[in-house]
Structures are given as C-alpha cells and as structure tokens.
Coordinates of C-alpha atoms in Angstrom, one line a residue:
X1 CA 16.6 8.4 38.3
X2 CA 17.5 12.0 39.7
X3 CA 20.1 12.5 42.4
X4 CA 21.2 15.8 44.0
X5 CA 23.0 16.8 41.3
X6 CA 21.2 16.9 38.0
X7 CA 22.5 14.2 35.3
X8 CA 24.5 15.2 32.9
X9 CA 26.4 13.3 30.1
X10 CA 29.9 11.5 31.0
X11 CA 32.7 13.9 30.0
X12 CA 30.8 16.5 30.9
X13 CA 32.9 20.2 30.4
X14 CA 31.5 22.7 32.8
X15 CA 33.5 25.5 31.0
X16 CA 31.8 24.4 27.0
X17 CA 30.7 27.1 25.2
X18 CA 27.2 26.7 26.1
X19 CA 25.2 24.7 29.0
X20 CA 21.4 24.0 28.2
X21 CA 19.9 23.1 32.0
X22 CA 16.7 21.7 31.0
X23 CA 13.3 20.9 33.7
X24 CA 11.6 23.0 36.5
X25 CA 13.3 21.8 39.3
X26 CA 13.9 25.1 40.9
X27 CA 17.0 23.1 43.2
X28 CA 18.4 21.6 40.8
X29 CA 18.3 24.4 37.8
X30 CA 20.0 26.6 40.6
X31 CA 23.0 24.1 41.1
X32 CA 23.7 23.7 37.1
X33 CA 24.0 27.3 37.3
X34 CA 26.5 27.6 40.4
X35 CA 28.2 24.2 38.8
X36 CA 29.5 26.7 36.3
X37 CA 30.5 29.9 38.0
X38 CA 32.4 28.1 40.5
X39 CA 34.3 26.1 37.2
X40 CA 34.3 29.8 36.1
X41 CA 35.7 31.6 39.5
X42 CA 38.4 28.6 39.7
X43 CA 39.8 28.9 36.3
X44 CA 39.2 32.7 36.6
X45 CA 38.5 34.6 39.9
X46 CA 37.5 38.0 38.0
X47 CA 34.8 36.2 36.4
X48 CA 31.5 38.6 35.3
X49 CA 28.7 36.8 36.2
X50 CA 25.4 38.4 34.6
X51 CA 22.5 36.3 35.5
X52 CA 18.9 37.6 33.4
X53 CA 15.3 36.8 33.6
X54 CA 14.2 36.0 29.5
X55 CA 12.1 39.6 29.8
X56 CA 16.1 40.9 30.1
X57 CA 17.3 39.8 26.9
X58 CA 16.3 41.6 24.3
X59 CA 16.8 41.8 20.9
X60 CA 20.4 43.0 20.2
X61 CA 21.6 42.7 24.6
X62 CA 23.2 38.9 23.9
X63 CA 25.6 40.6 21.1
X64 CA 26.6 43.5 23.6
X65 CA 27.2 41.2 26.9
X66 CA 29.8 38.4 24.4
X67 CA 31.4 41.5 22.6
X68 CA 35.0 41.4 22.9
X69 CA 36.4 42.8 25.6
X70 CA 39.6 44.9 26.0
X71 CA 40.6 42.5 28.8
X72 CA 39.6 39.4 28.0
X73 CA 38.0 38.9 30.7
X74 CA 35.9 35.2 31.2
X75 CA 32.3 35.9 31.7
X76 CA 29.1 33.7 32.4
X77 CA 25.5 35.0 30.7
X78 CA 23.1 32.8 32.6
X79 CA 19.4 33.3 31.1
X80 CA 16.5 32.2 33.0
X81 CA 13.6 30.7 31.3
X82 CA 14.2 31.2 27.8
X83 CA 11.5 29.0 26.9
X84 CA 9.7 33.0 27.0
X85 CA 12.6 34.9 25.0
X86 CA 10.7 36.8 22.3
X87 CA 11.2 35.7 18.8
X88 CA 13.8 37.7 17.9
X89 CA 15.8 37.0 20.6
X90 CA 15.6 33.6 19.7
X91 CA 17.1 34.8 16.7
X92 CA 19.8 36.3 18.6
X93 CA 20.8 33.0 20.9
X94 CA 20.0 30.7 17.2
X95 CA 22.8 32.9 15.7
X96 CA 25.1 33.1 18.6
X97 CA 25.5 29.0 19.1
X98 CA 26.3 29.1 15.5
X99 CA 29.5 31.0 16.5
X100 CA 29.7 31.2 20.7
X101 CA 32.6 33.0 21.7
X102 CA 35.7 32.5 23.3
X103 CA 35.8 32.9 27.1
X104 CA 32.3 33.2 27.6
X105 CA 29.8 30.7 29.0
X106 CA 26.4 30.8 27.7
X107 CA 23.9 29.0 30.4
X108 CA 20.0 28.6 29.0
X109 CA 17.4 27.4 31.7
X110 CA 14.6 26.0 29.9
X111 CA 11.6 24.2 31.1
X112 CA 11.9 21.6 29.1
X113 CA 8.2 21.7 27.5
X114 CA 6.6 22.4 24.0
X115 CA 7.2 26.2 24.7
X116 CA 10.4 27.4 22.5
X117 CA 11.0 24.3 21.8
X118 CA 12.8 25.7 18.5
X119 CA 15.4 27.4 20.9
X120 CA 15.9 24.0 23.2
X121 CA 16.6 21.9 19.7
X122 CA 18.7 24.5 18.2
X123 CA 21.0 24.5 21.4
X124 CA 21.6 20.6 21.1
X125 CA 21.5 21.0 18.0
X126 CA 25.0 22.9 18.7
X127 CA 26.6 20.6 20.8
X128 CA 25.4 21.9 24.0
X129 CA 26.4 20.9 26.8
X130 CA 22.9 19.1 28.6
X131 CA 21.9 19.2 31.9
X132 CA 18.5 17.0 32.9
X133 CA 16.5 18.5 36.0
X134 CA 13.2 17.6 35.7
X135 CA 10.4 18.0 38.4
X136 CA 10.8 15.1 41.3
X137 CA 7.1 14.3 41.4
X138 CA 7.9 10.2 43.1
X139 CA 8.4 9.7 46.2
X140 CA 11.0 7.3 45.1
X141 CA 12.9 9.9 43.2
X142 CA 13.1 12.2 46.6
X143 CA 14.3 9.2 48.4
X144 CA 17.0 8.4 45.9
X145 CA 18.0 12.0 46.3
X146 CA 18.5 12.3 49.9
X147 CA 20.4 9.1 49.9
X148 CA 22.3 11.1 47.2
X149 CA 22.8 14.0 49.2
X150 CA 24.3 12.0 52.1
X151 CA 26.7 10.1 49.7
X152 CA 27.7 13.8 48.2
X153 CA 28.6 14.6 51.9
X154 CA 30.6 11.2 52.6
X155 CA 28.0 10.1 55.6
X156 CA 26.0 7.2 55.8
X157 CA 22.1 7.4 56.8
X158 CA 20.0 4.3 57.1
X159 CA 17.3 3.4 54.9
X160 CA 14.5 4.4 57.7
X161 CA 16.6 7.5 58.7
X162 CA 16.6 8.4 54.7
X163 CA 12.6 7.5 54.6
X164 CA 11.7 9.1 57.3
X165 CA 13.2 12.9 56.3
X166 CA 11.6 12.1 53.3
X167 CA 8.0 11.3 55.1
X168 CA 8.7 14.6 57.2
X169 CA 10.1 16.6 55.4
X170 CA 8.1 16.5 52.2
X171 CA 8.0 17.2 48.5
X172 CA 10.1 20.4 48.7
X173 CA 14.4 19.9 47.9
X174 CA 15.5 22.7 48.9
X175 CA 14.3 21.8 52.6
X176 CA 15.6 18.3 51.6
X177 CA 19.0 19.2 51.2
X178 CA 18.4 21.5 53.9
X179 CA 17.7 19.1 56.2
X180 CA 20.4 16.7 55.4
X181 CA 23.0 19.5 55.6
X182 CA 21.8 20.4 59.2
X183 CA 21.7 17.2 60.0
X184 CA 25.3 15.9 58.6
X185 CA 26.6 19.1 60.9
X186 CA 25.1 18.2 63.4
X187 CA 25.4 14.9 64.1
X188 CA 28.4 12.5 64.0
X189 CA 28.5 9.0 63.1
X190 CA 25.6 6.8 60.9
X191 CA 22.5 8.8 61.2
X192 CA 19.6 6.6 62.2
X193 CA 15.7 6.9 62.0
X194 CA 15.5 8.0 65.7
X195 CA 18.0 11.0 65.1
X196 CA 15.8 12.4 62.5
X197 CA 13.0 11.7 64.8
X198 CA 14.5 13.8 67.6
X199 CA 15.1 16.9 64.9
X200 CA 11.9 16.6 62.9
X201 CA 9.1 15.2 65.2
X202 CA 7.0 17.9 64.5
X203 CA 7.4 18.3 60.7
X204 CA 6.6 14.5 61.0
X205 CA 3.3 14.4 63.4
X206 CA 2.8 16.8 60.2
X207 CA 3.2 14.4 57.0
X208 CA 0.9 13.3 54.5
X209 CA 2.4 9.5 54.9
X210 CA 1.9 9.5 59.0
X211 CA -1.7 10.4 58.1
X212 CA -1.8 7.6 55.4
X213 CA 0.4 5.1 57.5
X214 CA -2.4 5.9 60.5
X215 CA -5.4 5.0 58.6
X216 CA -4.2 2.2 56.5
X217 CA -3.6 0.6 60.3
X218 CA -6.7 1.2 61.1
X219 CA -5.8 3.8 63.5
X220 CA -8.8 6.3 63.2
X221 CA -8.4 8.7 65.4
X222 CA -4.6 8.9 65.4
X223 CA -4.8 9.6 61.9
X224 CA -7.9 12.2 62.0
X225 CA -5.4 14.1 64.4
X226 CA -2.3 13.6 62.1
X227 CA -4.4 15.0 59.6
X228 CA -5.6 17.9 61.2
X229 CA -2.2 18.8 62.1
X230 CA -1.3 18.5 58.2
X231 CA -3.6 20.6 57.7
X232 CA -3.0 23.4 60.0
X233 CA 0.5 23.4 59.2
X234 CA -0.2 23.9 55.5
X235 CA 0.4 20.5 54.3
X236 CA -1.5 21.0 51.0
X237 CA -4.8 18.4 50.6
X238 CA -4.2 17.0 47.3
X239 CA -0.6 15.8 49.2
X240 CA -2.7 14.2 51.5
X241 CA -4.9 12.0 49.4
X242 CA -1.8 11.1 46.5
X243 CA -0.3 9.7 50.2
X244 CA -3.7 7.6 51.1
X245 CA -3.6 6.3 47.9
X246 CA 0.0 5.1 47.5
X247 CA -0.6 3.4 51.4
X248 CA -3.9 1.9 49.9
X249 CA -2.5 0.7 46.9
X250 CA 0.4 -0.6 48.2
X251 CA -2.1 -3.2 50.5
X252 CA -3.7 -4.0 47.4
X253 CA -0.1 -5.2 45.9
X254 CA 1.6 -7.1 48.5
X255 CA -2.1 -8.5 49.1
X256 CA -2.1 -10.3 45.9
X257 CA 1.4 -10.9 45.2
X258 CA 3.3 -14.2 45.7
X259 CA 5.0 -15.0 48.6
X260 CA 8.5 -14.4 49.3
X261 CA 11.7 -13.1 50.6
X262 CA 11.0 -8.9 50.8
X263 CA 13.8 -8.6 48.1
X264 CA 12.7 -10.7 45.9
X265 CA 8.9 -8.5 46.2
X266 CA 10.5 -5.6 46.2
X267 CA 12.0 -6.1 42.7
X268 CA 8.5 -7.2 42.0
X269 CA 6.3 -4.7 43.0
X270 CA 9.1 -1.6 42.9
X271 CA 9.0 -1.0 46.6
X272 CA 12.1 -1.0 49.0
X273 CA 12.9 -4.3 50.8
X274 CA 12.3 -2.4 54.3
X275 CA 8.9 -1.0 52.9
X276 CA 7.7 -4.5 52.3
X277 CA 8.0 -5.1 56.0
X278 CA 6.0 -2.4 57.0
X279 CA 3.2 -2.9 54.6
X280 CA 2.7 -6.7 55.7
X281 CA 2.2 -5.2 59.2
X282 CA -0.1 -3.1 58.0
X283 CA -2.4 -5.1 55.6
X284 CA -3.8 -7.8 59.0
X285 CA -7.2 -7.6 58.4
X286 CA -7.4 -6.3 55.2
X287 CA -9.4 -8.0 52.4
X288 CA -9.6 -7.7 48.8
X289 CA -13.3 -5.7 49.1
X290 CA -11.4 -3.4 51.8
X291 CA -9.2 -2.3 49.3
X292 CA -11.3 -1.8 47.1
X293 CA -13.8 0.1 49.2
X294 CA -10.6 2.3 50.3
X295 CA -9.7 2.8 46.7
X296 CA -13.7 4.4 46.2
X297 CA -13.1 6.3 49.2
X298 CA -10.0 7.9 48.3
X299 CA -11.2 8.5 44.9
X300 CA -14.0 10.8 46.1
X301 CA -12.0 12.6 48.7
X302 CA -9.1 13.4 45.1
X303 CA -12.3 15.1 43.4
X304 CA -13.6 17.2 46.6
X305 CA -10.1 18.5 47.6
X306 CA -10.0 19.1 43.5
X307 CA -12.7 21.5 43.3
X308 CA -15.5 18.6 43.5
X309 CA -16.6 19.8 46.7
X310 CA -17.4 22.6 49.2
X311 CA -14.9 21.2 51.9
X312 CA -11.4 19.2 51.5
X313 CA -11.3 19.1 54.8
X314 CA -14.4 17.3 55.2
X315 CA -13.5 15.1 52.2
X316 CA -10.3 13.7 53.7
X317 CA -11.7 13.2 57.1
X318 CA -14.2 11.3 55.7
X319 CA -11.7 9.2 53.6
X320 CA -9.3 8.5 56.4
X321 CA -12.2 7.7 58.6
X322 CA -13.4 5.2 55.5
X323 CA -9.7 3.0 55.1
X324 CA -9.5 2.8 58.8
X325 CA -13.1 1.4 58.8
X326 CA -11.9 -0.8 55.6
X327 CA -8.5 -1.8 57.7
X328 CA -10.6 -3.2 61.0
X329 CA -13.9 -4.4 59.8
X330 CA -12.3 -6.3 56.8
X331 CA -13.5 -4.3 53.9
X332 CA -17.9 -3.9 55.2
X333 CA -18.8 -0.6 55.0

C-alpha cells in the first residue's frame, strides 16, 4: 500500500550516495526529490541543487557537475526521467555508481517500466538507495493516502470525512494533499464528513462516485444531473464508468456473500466496514439478473466513451439511466 510519502526501505539514508525514485506518480517522485535537498540544506545550507530533464545530461555533463570542487561544497544532481538518457549517458551514470563521489547526491527518477531498464538494475545493482512511487490507480490506495496525509499532520479525520474528499476530490494527489492541507488549517478539532461537505460541495455534486452512488439507488434523474455536472466540469468519461462499475459490482458482492457482521465482510470482500453499510442500503431491490443487466450496461457505455462510439455522453446517460432501471424494477429491462 502507498501512503503520502513514498515507501522506502527501513534504515533508509537520505544523504547515500545515490537515491533511485522509481514510478510515475508525479506527487510522490516530487517529494523523494525535496526529501533529499532538505536532508541536504540541513546538513549543509550552501547546498547546489542542479535539477535536469534526461535531454540535459549528456554525454560527458555527469563527470563535470561531481568534479571536485575547490570548496567542497555538498551538491544534489537530481535527473528527471532517465529511463530516456541516451546510451552513452547511460554509460556515464553505469560508470559513476561504480565510484559515486563524496558529498554529492545523485537522485535518478525513473519510470519504473521496460524502458532503460539496464540503468534502473545497474543502480540497485549499486546499493541504491530505493524509493517506490508507483501510479495510485485504486481508489483504496487514494484513501489510504489521505488518511496518511492526516496522520503526517497529527489530525484525526473520520472514515466518511476521509471518503468523502476522496469521492470529491478525485484521482489527482496533488489536489489531495491539497485539500487536506487546507483543510487541517482550517479547521480545528476531528474533521468530519459534513466539514468536507461545507468546503467541497461542489467538487462533490461533481464526482464520478455521486453519479455511480445515484444510479445504483435507483435515483435516475439525480444521477443524470450529477452526471452532467461531471461532465461540464471536466470529470473525464472513462472516470465515470470505472465508478458505475465499482458501485455495480460491489451490489453484485455483498448480494451473494454470507451474512455477517460488516467487519467480518469487509475482510471478505476487501471493502471498508463503513462501505458495507452503505452498499446494503443501496442493493433493496436489486436482484441477481439486475446486476447483471447493469454489468451489460456499463460494459457498452466503457467501449463508446473508449472510441466505440460517436457520443460518451450519450453512452453514459444511457448507462446510468439503465442501473437505475436495473435498481427499481428488479433487474427487467
């Protein structure tokens, strides 16, 4: 799991000779990176921080910037996706792990993917220091890190208040963090779902889960106008119908899952004890056949906001109009 700082390994140096930060979370490959030069600017204020794109390096520039200098100064090279360093370059960074030196902190962004992979397995290879900060593509892994970011600040936030930036907010961290930092400055005391409601009523009218929570209750219109809303706001389609789906599916599960007490489902199906509630509210009147109708439903509107089609729009209201149909006439259509 990924928190709001990017895992790294437990006696972690952020002065080592090298730092490999490794994923294409933009957030998180941003916060290695300052991580160091604040380690840097504490155990040196006069710190030279030269921070290049790969298309910066080139053959011969890494020997010039870790030169000796007369006054030994400390220095941080950061190099930004060097995944796309030319080969001889490569050479260059291959050579200089072999022998990094003194004083200087060498910081490699990669993206992590089959692209230079010879460069990201040379640098462990080394001994370098490993930072993980992969792409949050799970809702889960953005709720994790806002509950993160709140325990990195020393507040508390409720597990609604927590969902419910999430569900407004969206998929981007930076306006995560964002949020939370506005939000911890701003307001004293546990924060609770109905003080992010008060700051973010908009952004959430807005959301690709009020849309899905709408139509899986059947809601039809309320959801056709949550969606249009999305839409005009810039909330991009394929958001929309990942969202439908995870409300759809997660009918299907607690539909045919055993009873119980909503911890004991929530370890069995993965969902959060407080989600459990919500979905059994939401599944009266569904049927096996209604979720599977949904499932066809959301399934066409994925391909048409996907290129299938002339018009997302179109696609999704259809699809929204199609689970609420599923969620009050118990799965005829």
């Amino acid at each position: 799991m990924l928190y709001a700082m990017a895992k790294k390994s437990a006696d972690d140096d952020l002065l080592a000779p090298v730092t490999l930060a490794v994923g294409q979370e933009e957030l998180l490959l941003d916060r290695a990176v300052q991580e160091v030069v604040a380690a840097a600017r504490a155990a040196d204020a006069d710190t030279d921080v030269r921070d290049l794109a790969s298309e910066q390096l080139q053959p011969g520039t890494l020997a010039e910037l870790t030169s000796p200098s007369l006054f030994a100064e400390r220095k941080v090279v950061v190099v930004r996706n060097a995944q796309d360093l030319s080969a001889d370059t490569i050479k260059d960074v291959k050579a200089y792990l072999g022998a990094p030196a003194e004083e200087i902190t060498l910081v490699l962004l990669h993206a992590g993917a089959a692209k230079g992979k010879a460069l990201l397995d040379a640098a462990r290879k080394a001994g370098a220091r490993e930072v993980a900060c992969p792409k949050m593509t799970k809702p889960a892994d953005r709720l994790a890190f806002v509950r993160q970011e709140f325990r990195a600040t020393g507040r508390s936030a409720t597990p609604e208040a927590c969902q419910a930036l999430v569900d407004a907010i969206g998929s981007d961290l930076r306006e995560l963090a964002s949020a939370v930092s506005q939000l911890v400055a701003d307001v004293e005391g546990t924060i609770d779902e109905a003080v992010v409601g008060r700051y973010y009523t908009g952004r959430a009218e807005a959301s690709s889960f009020t849309v899905a929570d709408r139509a899986v209750e059947g809601r039809a219109a309320e959801a056709l106008e949550a969606l249009r809303w999305s839409l005009a706001t810039g909330v991009a389609p394929v958001m929309i119908t990942s969202a439908l789906a995870q409300g759809v599916r997660a009918i299907g599960k607690l539909s045919s899952a055993r009873g119980g007490r909503p911890a004991d489902l929530a370890r069995e199906l993965g969902m959060p004890p407080w989600k459990i509630d919500r979905v059994r509210q939401q599944m009266r009147g569904w049927t096996p056949d209604g979720v599977a109708f949904a499932l066809r439903a959301v399934a066409e509107a994925d391909a048409g906001v996907k290129g299938g089609g002339d018009d997302p729009e179109y696609a999704l209201e259809k699809a929204v109009v199609a689970i609420a149909r599923a969620a009050r006439s118990r799965g005829r259509g």
